[in-house]
Amino acid sequence: MSGKVGAFVNGVLFGIFGIPAYIAPIVLVFVVLIYLANKNNMFAIRKCICASVLLVVVCSLIQMTNFDESYKITTYYTMSSTEKTGGGLIGGAMCSLLYELFGFGGGIVVLILMAIICGIIISEKTFMKAMTRALESITYKFQSRGAVAEVDEAEEEYQEEYPEDVADDYYDGYNDSEEDEEIKVAKPRKRRAKTFNIFKSFTEAKSEESNEEVSDNEVNNEDSNLEDNDLDEETNDYDDNYEVQDTMNEESEEFDDIAEQEMSHKFGSTSQEYDIRNLADRLISGNLDNIPEVDFDADNLTFEQLTTDDVFDAKSGKMHEVSPTTTSKAIITKDTLISPYETVVTHGQSHIGTGGNMVSGETVTQIIRPFDTTPKKTRRKYVRPPYKFLKPPFAADTKQAKEEQKETAKRLQETFDSFGVGAKLTNISAGPAVTRYEVQPNQGVKVSKITNLADDIKLNLAAADIRIEAPIPGKAAVGIEVPNKGENSTVMLRELIESKEFKTKKSDLAFAVGKDISGQVVIADIAKMPHLLIAGQTGAGKSVCINTLIMSLLYKASPDDVKLIMIDPKVVELSVYNGIPHLLVPVVTDPKKASGALNWALQEMTERYQKFAEAGVRDITSFNEKIESIPNPESLPPRYQKMPQIVIIIDELADLMMVAPGEVEDAICRLAQMARAAGLHLIIATQRPSVNVITGLIKANVPSRIAFSVASAIDSRTIIDGGGAEKLLGKGDMLFYPSGYPKPVRVQGAFISDKEVSDVVTYLKQFSAGYDDVVDKQITSAAVEKVEVQEKKATDKDEYFIEAGRFVIEKDKASIGMLQRVYKIGFNRAARIMDQLCEAGVVSGEDGTKPRNILMTHDQFNQYIEECL
């Protein structure tokens, strides 16, 4: 029917697969389709492989029934193709191999094991798991039957002890309800002589006795409204007695322990449980002296939509009309049913009011006052930002770059030959923005001959600027750094963060610096620096470098391990990071408040060293390891919890030095000297690298520096104690000089755009639990105190200060003796007035026996009085 082509295909399939040829095409088509749709899903690929192996195993098992060791492999193909039997070529080849290795019986065992393994992988189910579940089900049924039998036995004993008519009268109408929302309540059982947990027995018997009138002790409320998962409960208010009926959920086993403890505490019984029948006995006999009063605060739980009802007071024998009290709505959720817990005692048509009065109604409720369940402010578990927020690197034209490098190398060699300098090029290292040509001088050629040709080389190469590194540290060569022609290839931050070097760096304070002159990724560790100074002129890439540093920390460390304090007098640079979970306090933008932040860091450093001394450790790493080695570190007092490392970032040091130079410099020096072991690290940035800003003390205590492009060699020497920064190209081109390096290394810094920063910050804000209010208050109070001190100091002038200032300006000379004679005051007071005039800038400082110079005019002094006094 299928023609010659169909007959040929039929013969080939049966020759290869044998009898399984009926299903082999379907299996193979499904395997191919699943693989094409899930190429990157190893889980799906593993299942496809197992399905193919299972097909081979089926062919082999079928062939084993008709296996003959004398057959050749081609015989299996011919026999299966013509007779439509056996396992085909695949089954015959597999059987021959297994027969030689394991024999006939061993081959069958191996095939069966392979089929079982493939079936487990495909179905994701094991036989042991199924057997375990079946055994657990059988065991549970036997236990449930035993529990039900025990409950029935208790009921029979109760029926023997109490007349049936009394019990029927007492429980008459127990499960009757005329409302649509009727909820059945468990039938009461009598307590046996021994301790018997009736709640637990009902729970265990629930699955077996589902047809009986047994449920989870649910609430039977009249006129209840269930809306949007909020339960509006109803109650009657009489003699300050609020009856609230509890709901027992499926977590009844957890409720049993709480109920036993609360009942034992309320009813004074440690060996027996509070029994429903015990309450019934006292109701029938009239012994109501020991019934506990209901103690409930209406502010905690109130109800709406209540109706007026008549209740009967058994003690007074009178009817009373009870009206509801309408207040706010009460919402009872699953959490409030578990803790705080409410114990409910339910019986027929009577309940107990305040003072032991028996009142008609439906429930008796012993209320346990709820605990304080006010939710605490918590932070979600930190998940590092995905890489999708960062832009991928751009593809560079390497072919054109290599041609330009060869042409530049040729011109450089011609320049050396034309000036008679014996040197040869040994290597070319291509970086993102600069290419370094390594030149090895001949024997007897001085290095100075090559360095003196800097201007001539720049002329012959038509380069914007070149930098000669003579010699290269660790190499017997001189490096000539020439800018790349055309546009520089931008180094994107994502390329560095996804690099192996960054991912394998164990430190939480690792950050991606950029790529060096040879194109290698440069990763630095702030913990080893331990403080960093970043300086460069405007537009050189200083702010981008700070952003890459912060983003590296956000991708590397969690908020529990690293905290940040950002000081940004320029307001606009770092304010975008407000709201991230790593921030200890909001970004500090007030220069006066910045000194308060530094002073808080000093206090924190001192406190940490005191904790180290108490714990017998030397640094923060040893302290945290000792805390983590304790079995339950969460149980320790807050003083001995794990300490995070703190990075203090100052974006513009020059503004702070103008406002409070003495305090800022002292705080920075103290932190730089002592804070490393305490886990506090400084990142200081400035665009004015002068000696007034980067003082000698700061340079001595901040060993790691990054120099961007500067205007002059003097500024370069101020930053890195050497020239070279004045020849940088800008746009992230830097000299990276961390502690431990013999010479600065030229690095092209990473770039990150404002949109990337904004996307990452928006993502991280969901993990923020707010700032540390205590630290923020301490910093703010320190700033306020400083302002008050300055104002007091400014206004604490001598009463002769203004007169003396005008007098010395008019006389154009000033001395302490002159003030003593004119104002008839003592030496100490006159000297104090002169010191105040010197602080105000009216007169110069003392210079031995020479008279002081007058530095202000009358107009300037009047302006000072208006502004400062």
Short mmCIF file of C-alpha atoms in Angstrom, two decimals, residues 371-791:
data_model
loop_
_atom_site.label_atom_id
_atom_site.label_comp_id
_atom_site.label_asym_id
_atom_site.label_seq_id
_atom_site.Cartn_x
_atom_site.Cartn_y
_atom_site.Cartn_z
CA PHE A 371 0.41 39.35 73.62
CA ASP A 372 1.96 42.33 71.93
CA THR A 373 1.89 41.34 68.29
CA THR A 374 2.93 44.67 66.82
CA PRO A 375 4.94 43.81 63.70
CA LYS A 376 8.54 44.89 63.79
CA LYS A 377 10.19 46.63 60.88
CA THR A 378 12.05 43.94 58.99
CA ARG A 379 14.09 43.89 55.85
CA ARG A 380 13.65 41.40 53.07
CA LYS A 381 16.49 39.01 52.41
CA TYR A 382 19.07 40.78 50.29
CA VAL A 383 19.35 39.64 46.69
CA ARG A 384 22.17 41.16 44.67
CA PRO A 385 21.09 43.20 41.63
CA PRO A 386 20.95 41.28 38.33
CA TYR A 387 23.47 42.13 35.64
CA LYS A 388 20.71 43.17 33.25
CA PHE A 389 20.70 46.67 34.77
CA LEU A 390 24.24 47.27 33.46
CA LYS A 391 25.12 47.82 29.82
CA PRO A 392 27.20 45.11 28.11
CA PRO A 393 30.62 46.01 26.63
CA PHE A 394 30.97 47.25 23.07
CA ALA A 395 32.69 45.17 20.40
CA ALA A 396 36.04 46.66 19.35
CA ASP A 397 37.58 46.59 15.87
CA THR A 398 40.72 44.60 16.70
CA LYS A 399 41.86 44.21 13.09
CA GLN A 400 42.16 47.94 12.46
CA ALA A 401 43.78 48.45 15.85
CA LYS A 402 46.52 45.91 15.07
CA GLU A 403 47.32 47.62 11.79
CA GLU A 404 47.64 50.99 13.57
CA GLN A 405 49.91 49.44 16.19
CA LYS A 406 52.24 48.03 13.54
CA GLU A 407 52.41 51.39 11.80
CA THR A 408 53.18 53.22 15.06
CA ALA A 409 55.87 50.66 15.98
CA LYS A 410 57.52 51.16 12.61
CA ARG A 411 57.63 54.95 13.04
CA LEU A 412 58.97 54.61 16.56
CA GLN A 413 61.82 52.39 15.41
CA GLU A 414 62.65 54.87 12.63
CA THR A 415 62.76 57.69 15.19
CA PHE A 416 65.32 55.83 17.32
CA ASP A 417 67.45 55.09 14.28
CA SER A 418 67.34 58.68 13.06
CA PHE A 419 68.61 59.98 16.40
CA GLY A 420 71.24 57.29 16.73
CA VAL A 421 69.76 55.62 19.78
CA GLY A 422 70.34 51.91 19.79
CA ALA A 423 67.09 50.32 20.89
CA LYS A 424 64.62 47.76 19.61
CA LEU A 425 60.94 47.09 20.24
CA THR A 426 60.29 43.89 22.13
CA ASN A 427 56.58 43.92 22.90
CA ILE A 428 53.31 45.81 22.33
CA SER A 429 50.62 45.92 25.03
CA ALA A 430 47.29 47.30 23.82
CA GLY A 431 44.98 48.82 26.41
CA PRO A 432 41.52 50.37 26.10
CA ALA A 433 42.83 53.92 25.61
CA VAL A 434 46.61 53.66 25.47
CA THR A 435 49.08 51.27 23.85
CA ARG A 436 52.44 50.68 25.49
CA TYR A 437 55.45 49.95 23.32
CA GLU A 438 58.24 48.24 25.22
CA VAL A 439 61.68 49.31 24.07
CA GLN A 440 64.88 47.56 25.14
CA PRO A 441 68.02 49.74 24.79
CA ASN A 442 71.18 48.17 23.49
CA GLN A 443 74.12 47.46 25.75
CA GLY A 444 75.75 50.71 26.83
CA VAL A 445 72.80 52.96 25.89
CA LYS A 446 71.57 55.13 28.75
CA VAL A 447 67.89 55.30 29.62
CA SER A 448 68.12 59.08 29.68
CA LYS A 449 68.77 59.09 25.91
CA ILE A 450 65.34 57.60 25.36
CA THR A 451 63.54 59.82 27.86
CA ASN A 452 65.12 62.94 26.38
CA LEU A 453 63.50 62.09 23.06
CA ALA A 454 59.97 62.45 24.44
CA ASP A 455 59.10 65.57 22.47
CA ASP A 456 60.70 64.24 19.28
CA ILE A 457 58.79 60.96 19.55
CA LYS A 458 55.54 62.88 20.11
CA LEU A 459 56.30 64.94 17.01
CA ASN A 460 57.11 61.99 14.75
CA LEU A 461 54.10 59.96 15.93
CA ALA A 462 51.74 62.99 15.74
CA ALA A 463 50.39 61.97 19.16
CA ALA A 464 48.44 64.22 21.52
CA ASP A 465 50.79 63.34 24.34
CA ILE A 466 53.01 60.45 25.36
CA ARG A 467 54.24 59.15 28.67
CA ILE A 468 57.54 57.35 29.12
CA GLU A 469 57.92 54.91 31.99
CA ALA A 470 61.60 54.25 32.46
CA PRO A 471 62.09 51.51 33.34
CA ILE A 472 58.99 49.30 33.55
CA PRO A 473 58.85 47.74 37.05
CA GLY A 474 59.96 44.13 36.83
CA LYS A 475 61.11 44.34 33.20
CA ALA A 476 64.36 45.28 31.48
CA ALA A 477 62.61 47.66 29.13
CA VAL A 478 61.39 51.22 28.78
CA GLY A 479 57.67 51.76 28.24
CA ILE A 480 56.42 54.37 25.81
CA GLU A 481 52.69 54.91 26.22
CA VAL A 482 50.98 56.29 23.13
CA PRO A 483 47.25 57.14 22.97
CA ASN A 484 45.18 55.04 20.63
CA LYS A 485 44.02 56.70 17.45
CA GLY A 486 40.32 57.29 16.96
CA GLU A 487 37.80 56.85 19.75
CA ASN A 488 38.91 55.06 22.88
CA SER A 489 37.15 51.81 23.69
CA THR A 490 34.98 52.37 26.76
CA VAL A 491 35.37 49.93 29.63
CA MET A 492 31.89 49.10 30.91
CA LEU A 493 31.39 48.17 34.56
CA ARG A 494 29.41 45.04 33.68
CA GLU A 495 32.43 43.60 31.89
CA LEU A 496 34.49 43.93 35.06
CA ILE A 497 31.83 42.68 37.49
CA GLU A 498 31.19 39.59 35.37
CA SER A 499 34.90 38.83 35.17
CA LYS A 500 36.42 35.84 36.91
CA GLU A 501 38.75 38.07 38.90
CA PHE A 502 35.88 39.96 40.53
CA LYS A 503 33.70 36.90 41.21
CA THR A 504 36.52 34.93 42.82
CA LYS A 505 37.64 37.81 45.04
CA LYS A 506 36.67 36.77 48.57
CA SER A 507 36.73 40.20 50.17
CA ASP A 508 33.41 42.03 50.68
CA LEU A 509 35.19 45.33 49.94
CA ALA A 510 36.47 44.40 46.49
CA PHE A 511 35.77 46.90 43.73
CA ALA A 512 36.42 46.99 40.00
CA VAL A 513 38.96 49.69 39.12
CA GLY A 514 39.25 49.18 35.36
CA LYS A 515 41.67 47.70 32.84
CA ASP A 516 45.42 48.22 32.86
CA ILE A 517 47.71 49.04 29.97
CA SER A 518 47.71 45.42 28.76
CA GLY A 519 43.91 45.02 28.90
CA GLN A 520 43.85 42.98 32.11
CA VAL A 521 41.08 43.51 34.66
CA VAL A 522 42.23 45.37 37.79
CA ILE A 523 40.39 44.52 41.02
CA ALA A 524 41.28 46.29 44.27
CA ASP A 525 40.48 45.51 47.89
CA ILE A 526 39.62 48.45 50.14
CA ALA A 527 40.31 46.35 53.24
CA LYS A 528 43.97 46.12 52.22
CA MET A 529 44.41 49.72 51.13
CA PRO A 530 42.94 50.53 53.83
CA HIS A 531 42.06 54.15 52.89
CA LEU A 532 41.94 55.74 49.45
CA LEU A 533 42.49 59.27 48.15
CA ILE A 534 40.98 60.16 44.74
CA ALA A 535 41.97 63.48 43.15
CA GLY A 536 41.73 65.05 39.72
CA GLN A 537 40.42 68.07 37.92
CA THR A 538 36.82 68.53 36.84
CA GLY A 539 35.76 66.18 34.04
CA ALA A 540 38.61 63.74 34.55
CA GLY A 541 36.33 60.93 35.75
CA LYS A 542 36.49 61.27 39.51
CA SER A 543 32.73 61.07 40.14
CA VAL A 544 32.35 58.11 37.77
CA CYS A 545 35.11 56.33 39.65
CA ILE A 546 33.24 56.83 42.94
CA ASN A 547 30.06 55.50 41.34
CA THR A 548 31.83 52.39 40.07
CA LEU A 549 33.31 51.85 43.52
CA ILE A 550 29.89 52.10 45.19
CA MET A 551 28.22 49.87 42.58
CA SER A 552 30.95 47.27 43.00
CA LEU A 553 30.24 47.15 46.73
CA LEU A 554 26.50 46.83 46.08
CA TYR A 555 27.09 43.86 43.76
CA LYS A 556 29.65 42.25 46.07
CA ALA A 557 28.44 42.65 49.67
CA SER A 558 25.15 42.42 51.54
CA PRO A 559 23.92 45.19 53.89
CA ASP A 560 24.68 42.97 56.90
CA ASP A 561 28.38 42.85 55.95
CA VAL A 562 29.06 46.37 54.64
CA LYS A 563 27.53 49.72 55.58
CA LEU A 564 28.10 53.04 53.84
CA ILE A 565 28.25 56.63 55.06
CA MET A 566 28.23 59.11 52.17
CA ILE A 567 29.20 62.77 52.59
CA ASP A 568 28.34 64.90 49.56
CA PRO A 569 28.71 68.67 50.07
CA LYS A 570 27.91 69.15 46.36
CA VAL A 571 24.44 67.65 47.06
CA VAL A 572 23.84 66.31 43.53
CA GLU A 573 26.49 63.61 43.18
CA LEU A 574 25.57 60.93 45.75
CA SER A 575 21.98 61.83 46.69
CA VAL A 576 20.73 59.29 44.15
CA TYR A 577 21.79 56.51 46.55
CA ASN A 578 19.31 57.55 49.25
CA GLY A 579 17.16 54.58 50.18
CA ILE A 580 19.55 51.70 49.47
CA PRO A 581 19.85 49.16 52.32
CA HIS A 582 23.62 49.65 52.65
CA LEU A 583 23.29 53.26 53.82
CA LEU A 584 23.69 53.69 57.56
CA VAL A 585 22.25 57.23 57.48
CA PRO A 586 20.88 59.37 54.63
CA VAL A 587 23.46 61.00 52.41
CA VAL A 588 25.02 63.86 54.39
CA THR A 589 24.95 67.08 52.36
CA ASP A 590 25.47 69.70 55.09
CA PRO A 591 29.20 70.40 55.60
CA LYS A 592 28.57 71.19 59.27
CA LYS A 593 26.83 67.84 59.71
CA ALA A 594 29.70 66.09 57.93
CA SER A 595 32.10 66.76 60.80
CA GLY A 596 29.47 65.23 63.10
CA ALA A 597 29.50 62.09 60.95
CA LEU A 598 33.26 61.86 61.21
CA ASN A 599 33.12 62.35 64.97
CA TRP A 600 30.53 59.55 65.21
CA ALA A 601 32.94 57.33 63.27
CA LEU A 602 35.61 58.11 65.85
CA GLN A 603 33.26 57.12 68.69
CA GLU A 604 32.29 53.93 66.86
CA MET A 605 35.97 53.09 66.37
CA THR A 606 36.65 53.55 70.08
CA GLU A 607 33.67 51.40 71.07
CA ARG A 608 34.75 48.64 68.71
CA TYR A 609 38.23 48.54 70.16
CA GLN A 610 36.72 48.21 73.62
CA LYS A 611 34.66 45.25 72.41
CA PHE A 612 37.77 43.71 70.85
CA ALA A 613 39.55 44.00 74.18
CA GLU A 614 36.64 42.36 76.01
CA ALA A 615 36.48 39.54 73.46
CA GLY A 616 40.25 39.03 73.39
CA VAL A 617 40.66 39.65 69.63
CA ARG A 618 42.70 42.09 67.56
CA ASP A 619 40.53 43.05 64.58
CA ILE A 620 37.00 42.91 63.20
CA THR A 621 37.60 39.71 61.23
CA SER A 622 38.61 37.77 64.34
CA PHE A 623 35.71 39.26 66.30
CA ASN A 624 33.11 38.23 63.71
CA GLU A 625 34.59 34.75 63.43
CA LYS A 626 34.40 34.36 67.20
CA ILE A 627 30.76 35.51 67.23
CA GLU A 628 29.82 33.14 64.40
CA SER A 629 31.47 30.21 66.19
CA ILE A 630 28.93 30.55 69.01
CA PRO A 631 26.01 28.08 68.55
CA ASN A 632 23.27 30.76 68.83
CA PRO A 633 24.80 34.16 68.07
CA GLU A 634 21.32 35.74 67.85
CA SER A 635 20.83 35.14 71.58
CA LEU A 636 23.79 37.36 72.46
CA PRO A 637 23.17 40.95 73.59
CA PRO A 638 23.30 43.62 70.87
CA ARG A 639 26.75 44.66 72.05
CA TYR A 640 28.18 41.35 70.88
CA GLN A 641 26.46 40.98 67.52
CA LYS A 642 28.31 40.70 64.23
CA MET A 643 29.88 44.00 63.16
CA PRO A 644 29.58 45.26 59.59
CA GLN A 645 32.48 46.97 57.86
CA ILE A 646 31.84 50.68 57.33
CA VAL A 647 33.04 52.63 54.30
CA ILE A 648 32.96 56.44 54.65
CA ILE A 649 32.88 58.19 51.27
CA ILE A 650 33.67 61.92 51.11
CA ASP A 651 33.00 63.27 47.63
CA GLU A 652 34.51 66.71 48.04
CA LEU A 653 37.10 67.25 50.73
CA ALA A 654 37.82 70.87 49.74
CA ASP A 655 34.37 72.08 50.85
CA LEU A 656 34.76 70.43 54.24
CA MET A 657 38.23 71.89 54.71
CA MET A 658 36.82 75.36 54.07
CA VAL A 659 34.08 74.98 56.70
CA ALA A 660 35.99 73.22 59.48
CA PRO A 661 39.58 72.49 58.44
CA GLY A 662 40.92 71.66 61.88
CA GLU A 663 38.17 69.26 62.94
CA VAL A 664 37.95 67.50 59.58
CA GLU A 665 41.70 67.02 59.31
CA ASP A 666 41.99 65.71 62.86
CA ALA A 667 39.11 63.29 62.39
CA ILE A 668 40.48 62.00 59.08
CA CYS A 669 43.95 61.54 60.51
CA ARG A 670 42.68 59.67 63.56
CA LEU A 671 40.49 57.40 61.47
CA ALA A 672 43.27 56.77 58.97
CA GLN A 673 45.70 55.88 61.75
CA MET A 674 43.54 53.56 63.83
CA ALA A 675 40.32 52.59 62.06
CA ARG A 676 41.64 49.81 59.80
CA ALA A 677 41.46 47.05 62.39
CA ALA A 678 38.02 48.29 63.50
CA GLY A 679 36.64 47.86 59.99
CA LEU A 680 36.24 51.56 59.12
CA HIS A 681 37.65 52.75 55.78
CA LEU A 682 37.87 56.20 54.21
CA ILE A 683 37.35 57.09 50.54
CA ILE A 684 38.30 60.76 50.08
CA ALA A 685 37.80 62.59 46.79
CA THR A 686 38.65 66.14 45.81
CA GLN A 687 38.96 68.17 42.63
CA ARG A 688 41.42 70.64 44.14
CA PRO A 689 44.65 68.77 44.80
CA SER A 690 46.44 71.57 46.65
CA VAL A 691 48.48 71.35 49.84
CA ASN A 692 45.75 73.25 51.70
CA VAL A 693 43.29 70.44 51.02
CA ILE A 694 45.55 67.39 50.81
CA THR A 695 47.72 68.25 53.76
CA GLY A 696 50.86 66.44 54.76
CA LEU A 697 49.07 64.63 57.61
CA ILE A 698 46.36 63.35 55.27
CA LYS A 699 48.91 62.16 52.72
CA ALA A 700 50.93 60.41 55.39
CA ASN A 701 47.93 58.50 56.72
CA VAL A 702 46.17 57.70 53.43
CA PRO A 703 48.64 55.48 51.58
CA SER A 704 46.52 54.51 48.55
CA ARG A 705 45.87 57.14 45.88
CA ILE A 706 44.21 57.46 42.48
CA ALA A 707 45.32 60.40 40.34
CA PHE A 708 43.20 61.52 37.40
CA SER A 709 44.17 64.15 34.88
CA VAL A 710 45.49 67.33 36.54
CA ALA A 711 46.66 70.68 35.24
CA SER A 712 50.30 70.62 36.30
CA ALA A 713 53.08 68.39 37.52
CA ILE A 714 52.88 70.16 40.90
CA ASP A 715 49.35 68.84 41.45
CA SER A 716 50.51 65.41 40.31
CA ARG A 717 53.30 65.42 42.91
CA THR A 718 50.79 66.53 45.55
CA ILE A 719 48.67 63.46 44.85
CA ILE A 720 51.09 60.64 44.07
CA ASP A 721 54.42 62.21 45.05
CA GLY A 722 55.57 62.17 41.44
CA GLY A 723 54.81 63.43 37.97
CA GLY A 724 52.76 61.75 35.27
CA ALA A 725 49.16 62.69 36.09
CA GLU A 726 49.47 65.88 34.05
CA LYS A 727 49.91 63.76 30.89
CA LEU A 728 46.78 61.67 31.34
CA LEU A 729 44.04 61.85 28.74
CA GLY A 730 41.02 62.30 31.00
CA LYS A 731 37.72 60.42 30.71
CA GLY A 732 38.69 57.78 33.25
CA ASP A 733 42.41 57.61 32.45
CA MET A 734 44.10 57.31 35.85
CA LEU A 735 47.29 56.48 37.71
CA PHE A 736 46.39 53.83 40.28
CA TYR A 737 48.82 53.81 43.19
CA PRO A 738 47.65 51.53 46.02
CA SER A 739 49.78 50.73 49.04
CA GLY A 740 52.35 48.06 48.23
CA TYR A 741 52.91 49.11 44.60
CA PRO A 742 56.40 50.38 43.84
CA LYS A 743 55.13 52.78 41.14
CA PRO A 744 51.73 53.98 39.91
CA VAL A 745 49.96 51.83 37.33
CA ARG A 746 48.08 53.36 34.43
CA VAL A 747 44.49 52.13 34.34
CA GLN A 748 41.47 52.99 32.22
CA GLY A 749 38.60 53.33 34.69
CA ALA A 750 35.22 51.71 34.21
CA PHE A 751 32.24 53.71 33.05
CA ILE A 752 28.69 53.57 34.36
CA SER A 753 25.86 55.85 33.25
CA ASP A 754 23.35 57.65 35.44
CA LYS A 755 20.53 55.43 34.14
CA GLU A 756 22.37 52.28 35.22
CA VAL A 757 22.89 53.72 38.69
CA SER A 758 19.24 54.75 38.93
CA ASP A 759 17.99 51.30 37.85
CA VAL A 760 20.14 49.50 40.41
CA VAL A 761 19.16 51.88 43.21
CA THR A 762 15.45 51.49 42.36
CA TYR A 763 15.86 47.72 42.55
CA LEU A 764 17.70 47.86 45.88
CA LYS A 765 15.20 50.14 47.61
CA GLN A 766 12.82 47.20 48.08
CA PHE A 767 15.33 45.60 50.48
CA SER A 768 15.73 48.66 52.67
CA ALA A 769 14.49 48.55 56.27
CA GLY A 770 15.18 52.23 56.92
CA TYR A 771 18.15 54.03 58.38
CA ASP A 772 19.71 53.70 61.79
CA ASP A 773 17.82 56.40 63.70
CA VAL A 774 20.21 56.28 66.65
CA VAL A 775 23.23 57.05 64.49
CA ASP A 776 21.36 59.76 62.59
CA LYS A 777 20.35 61.46 65.85
CA GLN A 778 23.90 61.32 67.17
CA ILE A 779 25.29 62.89 63.99
CA THR A 780 22.60 65.58 63.95
CA SER A 781 23.07 66.42 67.63
CA ALA A 782 26.84 66.67 67.16
CA ALA A 783 26.33 69.12 64.30
CA VAL A 784 23.88 71.21 66.35
CA GLU A 785 26.27 71.33 69.29
CA LYS A 786 29.06 72.43 66.99
CA VAL A 787 26.95 75.27 65.57
CA GLU A 788 25.98 76.37 69.08
CA VAL A 789 29.61 76.37 70.16
CA GLN A 790 30.61 78.41 67.12
CA GLU A 791 27.80 80.91 67.69
#
